[in-house]
Structure formats: structure tokens, C-alpha cells
Short mmCIF file of C-alpha atoms in Angstrom, two decimals:
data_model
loop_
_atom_site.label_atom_id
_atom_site.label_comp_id
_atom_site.label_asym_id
_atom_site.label_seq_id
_atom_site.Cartn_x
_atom_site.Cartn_y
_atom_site.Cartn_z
CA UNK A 1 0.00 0.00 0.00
CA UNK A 2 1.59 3.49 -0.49
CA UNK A 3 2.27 6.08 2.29
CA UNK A 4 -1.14 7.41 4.37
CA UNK A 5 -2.10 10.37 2.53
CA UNK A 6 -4.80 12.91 1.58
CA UNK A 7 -5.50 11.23 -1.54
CA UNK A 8 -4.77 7.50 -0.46
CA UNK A 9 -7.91 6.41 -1.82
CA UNK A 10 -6.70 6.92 -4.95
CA UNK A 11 -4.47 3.82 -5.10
CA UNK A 12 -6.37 1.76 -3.18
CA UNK A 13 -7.71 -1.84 -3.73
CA UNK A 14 -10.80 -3.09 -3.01
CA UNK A 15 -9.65 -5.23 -0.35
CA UNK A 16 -7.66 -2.66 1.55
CA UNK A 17 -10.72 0.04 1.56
CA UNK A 18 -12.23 -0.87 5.20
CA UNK A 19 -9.15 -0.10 6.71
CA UNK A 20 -8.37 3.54 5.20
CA UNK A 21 -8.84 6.42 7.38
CA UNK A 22 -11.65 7.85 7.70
CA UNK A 23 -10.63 11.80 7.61
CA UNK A 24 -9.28 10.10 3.53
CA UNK A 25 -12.31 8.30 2.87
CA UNK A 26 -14.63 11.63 3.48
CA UNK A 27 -12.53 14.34 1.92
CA UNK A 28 -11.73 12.81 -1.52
CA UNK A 29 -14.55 13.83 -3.49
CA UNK A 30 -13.46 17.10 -2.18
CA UNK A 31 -9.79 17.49 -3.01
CA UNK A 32 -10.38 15.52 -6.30
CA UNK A 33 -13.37 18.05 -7.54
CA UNK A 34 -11.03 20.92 -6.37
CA UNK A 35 -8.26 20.14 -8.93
CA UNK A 36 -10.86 20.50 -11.73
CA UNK A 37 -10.22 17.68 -13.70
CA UNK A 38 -11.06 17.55 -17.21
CA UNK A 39 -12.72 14.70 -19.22
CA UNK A 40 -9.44 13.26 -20.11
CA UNK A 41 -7.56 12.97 -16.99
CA UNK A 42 -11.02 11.38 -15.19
CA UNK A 43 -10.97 8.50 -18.05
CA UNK A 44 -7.42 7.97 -17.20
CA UNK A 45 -8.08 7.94 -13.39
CA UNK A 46 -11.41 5.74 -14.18
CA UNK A 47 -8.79 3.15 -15.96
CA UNK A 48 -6.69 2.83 -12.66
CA UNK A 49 -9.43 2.72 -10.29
CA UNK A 50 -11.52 -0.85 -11.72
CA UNK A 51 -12.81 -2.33 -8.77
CA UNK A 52 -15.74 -5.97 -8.96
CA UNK A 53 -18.75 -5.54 -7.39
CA UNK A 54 -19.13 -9.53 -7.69
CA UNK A 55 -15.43 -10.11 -5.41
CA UNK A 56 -17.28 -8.03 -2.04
CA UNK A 57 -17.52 -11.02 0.12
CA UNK A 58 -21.40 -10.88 1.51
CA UNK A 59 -21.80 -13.82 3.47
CA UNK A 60 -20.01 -12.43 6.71
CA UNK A 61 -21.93 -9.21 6.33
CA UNK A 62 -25.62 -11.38 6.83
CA UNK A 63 -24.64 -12.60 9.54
CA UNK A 64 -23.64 -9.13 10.77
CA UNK A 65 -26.61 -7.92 9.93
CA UNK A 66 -29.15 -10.38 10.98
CA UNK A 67 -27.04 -10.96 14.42
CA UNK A 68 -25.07 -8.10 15.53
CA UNK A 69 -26.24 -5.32 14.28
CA UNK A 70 -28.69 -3.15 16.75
CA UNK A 71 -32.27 -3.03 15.18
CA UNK A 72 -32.02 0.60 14.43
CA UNK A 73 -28.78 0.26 12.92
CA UNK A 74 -30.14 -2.08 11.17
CA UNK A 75 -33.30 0.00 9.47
CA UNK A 76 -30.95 2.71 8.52
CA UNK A 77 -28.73 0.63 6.72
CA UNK A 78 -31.88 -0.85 5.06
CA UNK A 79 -33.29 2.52 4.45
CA UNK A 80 -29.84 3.53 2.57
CA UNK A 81 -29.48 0.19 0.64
CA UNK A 82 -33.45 1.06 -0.89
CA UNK A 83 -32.59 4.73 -2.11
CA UNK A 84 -29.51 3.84 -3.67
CA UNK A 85 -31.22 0.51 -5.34
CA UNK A 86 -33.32 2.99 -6.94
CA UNK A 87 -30.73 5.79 -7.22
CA UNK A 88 -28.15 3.62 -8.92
CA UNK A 89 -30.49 1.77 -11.26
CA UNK A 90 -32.11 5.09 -12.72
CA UNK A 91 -28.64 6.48 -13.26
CA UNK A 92 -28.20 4.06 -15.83
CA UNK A 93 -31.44 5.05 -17.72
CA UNK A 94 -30.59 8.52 -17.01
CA UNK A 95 -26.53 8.58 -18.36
CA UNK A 96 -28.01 6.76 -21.79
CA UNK A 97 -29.39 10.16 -23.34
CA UNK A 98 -26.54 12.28 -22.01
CA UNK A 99 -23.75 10.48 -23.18
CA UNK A 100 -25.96 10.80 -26.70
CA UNK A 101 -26.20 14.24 -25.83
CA UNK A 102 -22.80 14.91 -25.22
CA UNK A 103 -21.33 17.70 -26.95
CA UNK A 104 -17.60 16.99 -27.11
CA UNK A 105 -16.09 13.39 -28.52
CA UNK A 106 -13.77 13.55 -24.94
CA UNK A 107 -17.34 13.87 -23.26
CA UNK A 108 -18.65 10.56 -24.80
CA UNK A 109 -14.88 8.70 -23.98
CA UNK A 110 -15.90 9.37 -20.15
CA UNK A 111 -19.30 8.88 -20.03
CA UNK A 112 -18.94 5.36 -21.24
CA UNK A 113 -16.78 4.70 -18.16
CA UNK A 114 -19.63 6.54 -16.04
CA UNK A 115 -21.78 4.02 -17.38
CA UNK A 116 -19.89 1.22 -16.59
CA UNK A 117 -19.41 2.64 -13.03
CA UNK A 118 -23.18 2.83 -12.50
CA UNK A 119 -23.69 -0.74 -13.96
CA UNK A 120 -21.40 -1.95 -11.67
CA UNK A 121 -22.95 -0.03 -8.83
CA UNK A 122 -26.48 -1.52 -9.69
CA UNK A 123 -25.00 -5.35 -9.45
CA UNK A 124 -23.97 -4.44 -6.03
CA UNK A 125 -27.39 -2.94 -4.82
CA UNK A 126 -28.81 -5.59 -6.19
CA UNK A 127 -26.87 -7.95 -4.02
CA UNK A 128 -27.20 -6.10 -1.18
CA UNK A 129 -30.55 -5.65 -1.39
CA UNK A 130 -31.06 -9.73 -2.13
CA UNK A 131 -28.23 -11.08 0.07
CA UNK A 132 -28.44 -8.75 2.57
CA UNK A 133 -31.69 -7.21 3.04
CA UNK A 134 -33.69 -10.86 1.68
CA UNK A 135 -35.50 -8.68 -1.67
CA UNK A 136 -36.53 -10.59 -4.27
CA UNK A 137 -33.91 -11.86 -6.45
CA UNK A 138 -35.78 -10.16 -9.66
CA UNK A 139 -34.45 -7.06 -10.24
CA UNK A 140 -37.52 -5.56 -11.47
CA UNK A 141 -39.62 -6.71 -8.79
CA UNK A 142 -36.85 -5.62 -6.16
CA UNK A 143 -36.74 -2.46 -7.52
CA UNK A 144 -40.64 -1.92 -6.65
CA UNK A 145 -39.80 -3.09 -3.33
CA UNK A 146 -37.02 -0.45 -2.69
CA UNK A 147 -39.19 2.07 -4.39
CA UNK A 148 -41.87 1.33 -1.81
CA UNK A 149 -39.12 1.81 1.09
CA UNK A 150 -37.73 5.39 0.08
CA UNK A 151 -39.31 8.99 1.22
CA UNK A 152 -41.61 10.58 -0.86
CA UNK A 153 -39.02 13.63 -1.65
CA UNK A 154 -36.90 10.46 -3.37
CA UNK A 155 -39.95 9.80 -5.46
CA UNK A 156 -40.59 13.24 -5.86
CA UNK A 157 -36.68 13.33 -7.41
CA UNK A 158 -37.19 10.65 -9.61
CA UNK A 159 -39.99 12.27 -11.30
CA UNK A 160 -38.30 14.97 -12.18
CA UNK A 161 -35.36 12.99 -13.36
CA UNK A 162 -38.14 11.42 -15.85
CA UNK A 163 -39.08 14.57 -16.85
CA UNK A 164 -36.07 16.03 -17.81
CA UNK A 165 -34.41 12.98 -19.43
CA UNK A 166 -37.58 12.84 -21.24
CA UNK A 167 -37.30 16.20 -22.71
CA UNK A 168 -33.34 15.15 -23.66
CA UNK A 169 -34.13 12.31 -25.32
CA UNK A 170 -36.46 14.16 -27.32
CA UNK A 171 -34.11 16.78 -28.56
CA UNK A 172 -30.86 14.33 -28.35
CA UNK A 173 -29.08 17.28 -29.52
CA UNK A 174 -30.18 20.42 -27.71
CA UNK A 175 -27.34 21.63 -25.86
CA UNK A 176 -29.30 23.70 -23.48
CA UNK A 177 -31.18 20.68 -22.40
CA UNK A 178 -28.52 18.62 -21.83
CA UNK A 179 -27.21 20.82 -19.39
CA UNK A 180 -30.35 20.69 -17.67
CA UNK A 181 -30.09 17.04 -17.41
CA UNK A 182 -26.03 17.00 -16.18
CA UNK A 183 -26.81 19.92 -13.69
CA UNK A 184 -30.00 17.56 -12.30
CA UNK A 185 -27.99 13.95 -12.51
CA UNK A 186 -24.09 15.29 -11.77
CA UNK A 187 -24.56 18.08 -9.60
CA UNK A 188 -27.88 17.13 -7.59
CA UNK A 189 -28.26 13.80 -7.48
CA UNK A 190 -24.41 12.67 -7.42
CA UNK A 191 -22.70 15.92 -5.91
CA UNK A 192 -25.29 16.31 -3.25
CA UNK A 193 -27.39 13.54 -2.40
CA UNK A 194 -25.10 10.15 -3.39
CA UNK A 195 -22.09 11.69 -2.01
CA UNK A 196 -23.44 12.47 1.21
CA UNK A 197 -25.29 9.15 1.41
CA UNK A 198 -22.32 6.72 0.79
CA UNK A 199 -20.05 9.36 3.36
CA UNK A 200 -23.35 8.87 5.63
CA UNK A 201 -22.84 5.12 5.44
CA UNK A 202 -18.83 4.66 5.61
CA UNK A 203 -18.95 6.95 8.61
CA UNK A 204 -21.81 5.56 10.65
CA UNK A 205 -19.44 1.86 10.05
CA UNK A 206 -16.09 3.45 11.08
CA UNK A 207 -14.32 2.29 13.84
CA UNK A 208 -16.98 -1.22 13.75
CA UNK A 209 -15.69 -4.08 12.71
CA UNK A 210 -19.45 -5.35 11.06
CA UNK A 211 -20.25 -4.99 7.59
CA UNK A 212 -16.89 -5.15 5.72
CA UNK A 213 -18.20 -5.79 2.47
CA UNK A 214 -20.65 -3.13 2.89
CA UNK A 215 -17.96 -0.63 3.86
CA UNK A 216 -15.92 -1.52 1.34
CA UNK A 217 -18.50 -1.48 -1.58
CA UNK A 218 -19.44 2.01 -0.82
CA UNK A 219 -15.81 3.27 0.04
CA UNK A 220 -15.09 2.24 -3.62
CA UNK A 221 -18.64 3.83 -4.67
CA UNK A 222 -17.37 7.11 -3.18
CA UNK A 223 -14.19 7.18 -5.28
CA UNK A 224 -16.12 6.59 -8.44
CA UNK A 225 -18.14 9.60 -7.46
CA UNK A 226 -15.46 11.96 -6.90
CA UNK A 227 -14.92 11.62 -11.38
CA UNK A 228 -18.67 11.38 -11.85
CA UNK A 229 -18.89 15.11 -10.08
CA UNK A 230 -15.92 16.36 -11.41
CA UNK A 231 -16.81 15.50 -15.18
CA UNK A 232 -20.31 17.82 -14.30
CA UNK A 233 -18.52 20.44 -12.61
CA UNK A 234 -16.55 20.58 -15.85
CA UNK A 235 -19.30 20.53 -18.03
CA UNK A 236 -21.43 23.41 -16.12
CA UNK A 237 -18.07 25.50 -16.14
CA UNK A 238 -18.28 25.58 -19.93
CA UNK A 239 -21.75 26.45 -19.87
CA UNK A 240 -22.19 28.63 -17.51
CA UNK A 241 -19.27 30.72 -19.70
CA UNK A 242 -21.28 30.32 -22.88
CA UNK A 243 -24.72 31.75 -21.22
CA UNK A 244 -26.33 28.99 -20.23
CA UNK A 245 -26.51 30.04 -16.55
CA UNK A 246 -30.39 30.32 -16.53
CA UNK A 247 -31.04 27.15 -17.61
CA UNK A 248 -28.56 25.88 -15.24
CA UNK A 249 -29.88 27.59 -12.01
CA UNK A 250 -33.63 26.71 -13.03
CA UNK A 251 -33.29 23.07 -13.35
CA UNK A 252 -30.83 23.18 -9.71
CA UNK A 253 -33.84 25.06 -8.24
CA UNK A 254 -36.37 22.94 -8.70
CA UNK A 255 -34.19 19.74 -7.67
CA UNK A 256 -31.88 21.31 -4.85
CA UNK A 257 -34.92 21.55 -2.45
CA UNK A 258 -35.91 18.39 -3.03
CA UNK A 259 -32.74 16.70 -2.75
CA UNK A 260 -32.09 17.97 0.31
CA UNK A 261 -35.36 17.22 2.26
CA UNK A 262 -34.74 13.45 1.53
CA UNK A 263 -32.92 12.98 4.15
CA UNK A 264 -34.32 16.11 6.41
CA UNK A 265 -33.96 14.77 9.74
CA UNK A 266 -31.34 11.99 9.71
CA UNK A 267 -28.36 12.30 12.26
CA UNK A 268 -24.60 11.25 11.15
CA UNK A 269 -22.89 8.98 13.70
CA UNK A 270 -19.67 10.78 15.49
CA UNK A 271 -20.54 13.68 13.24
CA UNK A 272 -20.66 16.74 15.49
CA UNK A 273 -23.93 17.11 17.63
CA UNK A 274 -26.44 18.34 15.68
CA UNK A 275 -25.20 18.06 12.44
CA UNK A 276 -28.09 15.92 9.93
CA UNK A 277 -27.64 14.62 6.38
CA UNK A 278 -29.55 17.67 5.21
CA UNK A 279 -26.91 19.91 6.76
CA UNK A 280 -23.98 18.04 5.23
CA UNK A 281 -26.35 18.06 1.99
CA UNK A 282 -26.64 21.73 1.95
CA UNK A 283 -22.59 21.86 2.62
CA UNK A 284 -21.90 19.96 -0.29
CA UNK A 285 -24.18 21.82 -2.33
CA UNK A 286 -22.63 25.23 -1.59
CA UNK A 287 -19.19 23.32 -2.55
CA UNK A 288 -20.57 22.05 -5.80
CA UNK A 289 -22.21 25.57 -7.17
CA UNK A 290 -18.77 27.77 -6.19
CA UNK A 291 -17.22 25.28 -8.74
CA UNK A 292 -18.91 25.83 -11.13
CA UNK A 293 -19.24 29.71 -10.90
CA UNK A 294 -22.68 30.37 -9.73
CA UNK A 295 -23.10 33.03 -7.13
CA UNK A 296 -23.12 32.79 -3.45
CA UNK A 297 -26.25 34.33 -3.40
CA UNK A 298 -28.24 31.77 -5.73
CA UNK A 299 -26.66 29.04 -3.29
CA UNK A 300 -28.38 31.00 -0.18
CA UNK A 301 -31.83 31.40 -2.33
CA UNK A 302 -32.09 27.38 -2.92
CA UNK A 303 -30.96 26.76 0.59
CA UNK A 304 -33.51 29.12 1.91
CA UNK A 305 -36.26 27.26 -0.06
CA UNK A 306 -35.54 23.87 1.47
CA UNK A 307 -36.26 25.07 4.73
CA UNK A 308 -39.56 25.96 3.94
CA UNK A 309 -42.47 22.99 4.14
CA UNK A 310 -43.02 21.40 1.20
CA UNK A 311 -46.34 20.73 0.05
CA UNK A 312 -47.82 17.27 0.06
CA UNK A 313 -47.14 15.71 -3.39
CA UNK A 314 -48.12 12.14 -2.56
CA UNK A 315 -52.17 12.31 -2.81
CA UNK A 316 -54.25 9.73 -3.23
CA UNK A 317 -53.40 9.87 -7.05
CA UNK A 318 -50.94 8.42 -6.39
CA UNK A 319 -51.76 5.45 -4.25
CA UNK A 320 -50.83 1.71 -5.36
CA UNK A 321 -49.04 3.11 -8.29
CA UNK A 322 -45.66 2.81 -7.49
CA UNK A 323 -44.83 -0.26 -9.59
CA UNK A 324 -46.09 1.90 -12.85
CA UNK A 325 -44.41 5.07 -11.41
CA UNK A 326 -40.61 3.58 -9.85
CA UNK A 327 -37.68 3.04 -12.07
CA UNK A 328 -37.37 4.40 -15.66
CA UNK A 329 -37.07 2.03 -18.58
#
């Protein structure tokens, strides 16, 4: 293993990921997003950082979960599992019309990685969520499971992710909208809600020596993040600079407040007191938007709005629908 440093993630293997240091684990996004990274250097980085989802060893981790873990523990780690099911499968139907979309060749060299990443991602949900959890085995039937499990803001995030991939995939090659769609997907629900989740999850396991596989599976998911956010910070750069700044700031106002009221009220273990995932959310997002070059003031208007109440979107419209309404595809 190479020396303990800032960006010791980097090198990692799979194997040797439930044993890094915390402090590493939880800043790399950071520190990799800060260099500013362009589509290039993240395929090169993607090539050195392959990691199986099929090697995590799961059979030590069921036992850890059906007889060690405390029951609360327990429906938290269930509760996480179900969004990113969902999450990580959608991102696949979602990165299909942007990497079509893309407007540069280099774009289209990473975004097949990206893809790749979020396959691999899926075939790990899905074990967790059958191995672990006891889902059915059928992916399409699990998913409807884990769809039933997550908040309503989660569903209320997905449907906009329909909407706005729909509108991309009717005009494959209108640049404005596919800006819209990496500013919803990159920014939103990779820089602010998957990031935070999989930190969520890696620190709440820190320091216990349960769940290996499960630490180690979303360590490695965290590293692929940090060149999924960087290749939309890049992307938003260039058009915010070419006047699409409008467009960018409408789509990140409608999703921002959503986003961050999935996880309104849940506490992060040895985080300081106090601090919630919607807190680290609304750090992360503040991080993410001063990358890309939107104003400190925008930032304070979309955190403002996720304080207020939302309105109840799940009426009886939508009861027993989920199956018809869950995943994309």
C-alpha cells in the first residue's frame, strides 16, 4: 500500500478500503473536484481505479446484519441500501441520453466509463438488497420493493429525473437541455445527495468491525463519485461561460430543495452534535455551485427554499401506483 495520505484512496484496492482512514475516505470527493479535472484525466483515473462488485464477500456481512447489528442500525442501513437501489439503477437510464447528448467526442470517452461505473454499482445494490436485506432476487420486482421503502421527496426526485431525461431524449441534440439534465444527474443527485449518502454510510461503520463488504462497496462507490462530479462540474463550467446560466440555475432550483429534504432529519454517527444529512447536503451543495461559478447568493436562495415545508405531493393519485411510477425504462 503506499504512504497514508490525503488522496490514499486513490491507489487503493478493493480489499484494503475498510481499513483507510476515515478523515481520507470523506474528503476525496473534495480534493479531487477541487483540482478541476477535465474529461481526459477522469478517463485515465477511471482506468486505474476498476474495482468488482461480484469479489465483495457478503456472506459475513448477513450474519452481521441479521445478528449483531442493533435493530435501528439495522433499518438505517436498510433505508440507505433502498434509495440507492433505486438511485443507482435510474442512473443508468438517465446517463443513456446524455452520453448521446454529449457535446464533445472527450465527453462521450468518459461517459462510457460513467456508465460502466453505474452498472457496476447496480449489481452491487442488487446484491445487497437480495443477500443482505432478503429482496426478491428479480431485479424488477426488487426495484418496486425499494421504491416502496424510500421517502416521498426520493420519489418526488425521480420524477423529475423522468421529466427532464424525457425532454433530452427528445431533442438528443439540444445543448441547453442537456445541461439541464447534467446539472440535475451530476450536480444534484451525485454531488449532493449520493455523495453524502455513501459518506453517511462509511462513517456511521467506522471504527466497527461489522459490515466489511458493505464498507468496502461504498468506500469504492465514493471514489467513483469523486470523477462522476468532477466531469459535471466541468461541463457546467463551460456552460455557464457560454450563457447557459439560466437554464442551469432553473433546473438546480427545482431539484436542490428536493434533494435535500430526503434525508431532512437523519443524524450522522460521530458527526458533530447536531449536524443531519440535510446539513452536510446543503454543505456539499454550496461546494458544488462555487465550482462551477454560480453566485453565493443563488446558493443561499435554494438553501432558503428547502427550509420551507413542502407541500404534500403524494395524494391519493398516487396510491398503489408505485410499480407503474418507480424506475425508468
Amino acid at each position: 500500500m503506499p504512504r497514508w495520505s490525503t488522496l490514499l484512496l486513490d491507489d487503493a484496492k478493493l480489499a484494503e478500503m475498510p481499513r483507510l482512514p476515515l478523515d481520507d475516505v470523506l474528503r476525496h470527493a473534495d480534493l479531487v473536484t477541487e483540482q478541476q479535472p477535465h474529461p481526459q484525466a477522469l478517463y485515465e483515473r477511471w482506468e486505474k481505479q476498476q474495482w468488482s462488485a461480484q469479489a465483495i464477500e457478503l456472506e459475513p456481512d448477513r450474519e452481521d446484519f441479521e445478528k449483531r447489528l442493533p435493530r435501528s442500525a439495522r433499518k438505517a442501513i436498510e433505508e440507505s441500501i433502498a434509495t440507492f437501489i433505486i438511485g443507482e439503477y435510474t442512473g443508468l437510464d438517465l446517463l443513456g441520453p446524455i452520453l448521446t447528448g454529449a457535446p464533445e467526442e472527450r465527453d462521450h470517452l468518459y461517459l462510457g466509463t460513467q456508465i460502466a461505473d453505474e452498472t457496476r454499482h447496480t449489481q452491487l445494490m442488487l446484491r445487497l438488497g437480495e443477500e443482505l436485506l432478503g429482496l426478491d432476487p428479480d431485479p424488477k420486482r426488487m426495484l418496486v420493493q425499494a421504491w416502496n421503502m424510500v421517502t416521498p421527496p426520493h420519489r418526488d426526485l425521480s420524477r423529475l429525473e423522468t421529466e427532464v431525461i424525457r425532454e433530452l431524449q427528445e431533442h438528443p441534440s439540444d445543448y441547453r437541455r442537456w445541461l439541464r439534465a447534467v446539472a440535475l444527474f451530476h450536480l444534484i443527485t451525485e454531488g449532493v445527495l449520493a455523495l453524502v449518502g455513501q459518506r453517511a454510510i462509511v462513517n456511521s461503520l467506522h471504527g466497527i468491525p461489522l459490515l466489511a463488504g458493505v464498507k468496502a462497496g461504498f468506500t469504492a462507490m465514493a471514489r467513483d463519485e469523486s470523477r462522476h462530479v468532477s466531469f459535471g462540474l466541468h461541463a457546467l463550467r463551460i456552460g455557464m461561460k457560454e450563457g447557459y446560466g439560466d437554464d442551469i440555475r432553473e433546473v438546480i432550483e427545482q431539484a436542490a430543495p428536493i434533494a435535500l429534504n430526503i434525508e431532512e432529519g437523519g443524524q450522522v454517527d460521530d458527526a458533530p452534535q447536531g449536524v443531519t444529512m440535510k446539513q452536510l447536503g446543503i454543505e456539499s451543495l454550496y461546494r458544488q455551485l462555487r465550482l462551477v461559478g454560480i453566485e453565493r447568493e443563488f446558493a443561499d436562495h435554494v438553501v432558503a427554499l428547502s427550509m420551507k415545508k413542502p407541500a404534500a405531493t403524494e395524494g391519493a393519485e398516487h396510491a398503489g401506483k408505485a410499480e407503474k411510477a418507480a424506475p425508468l425504462s
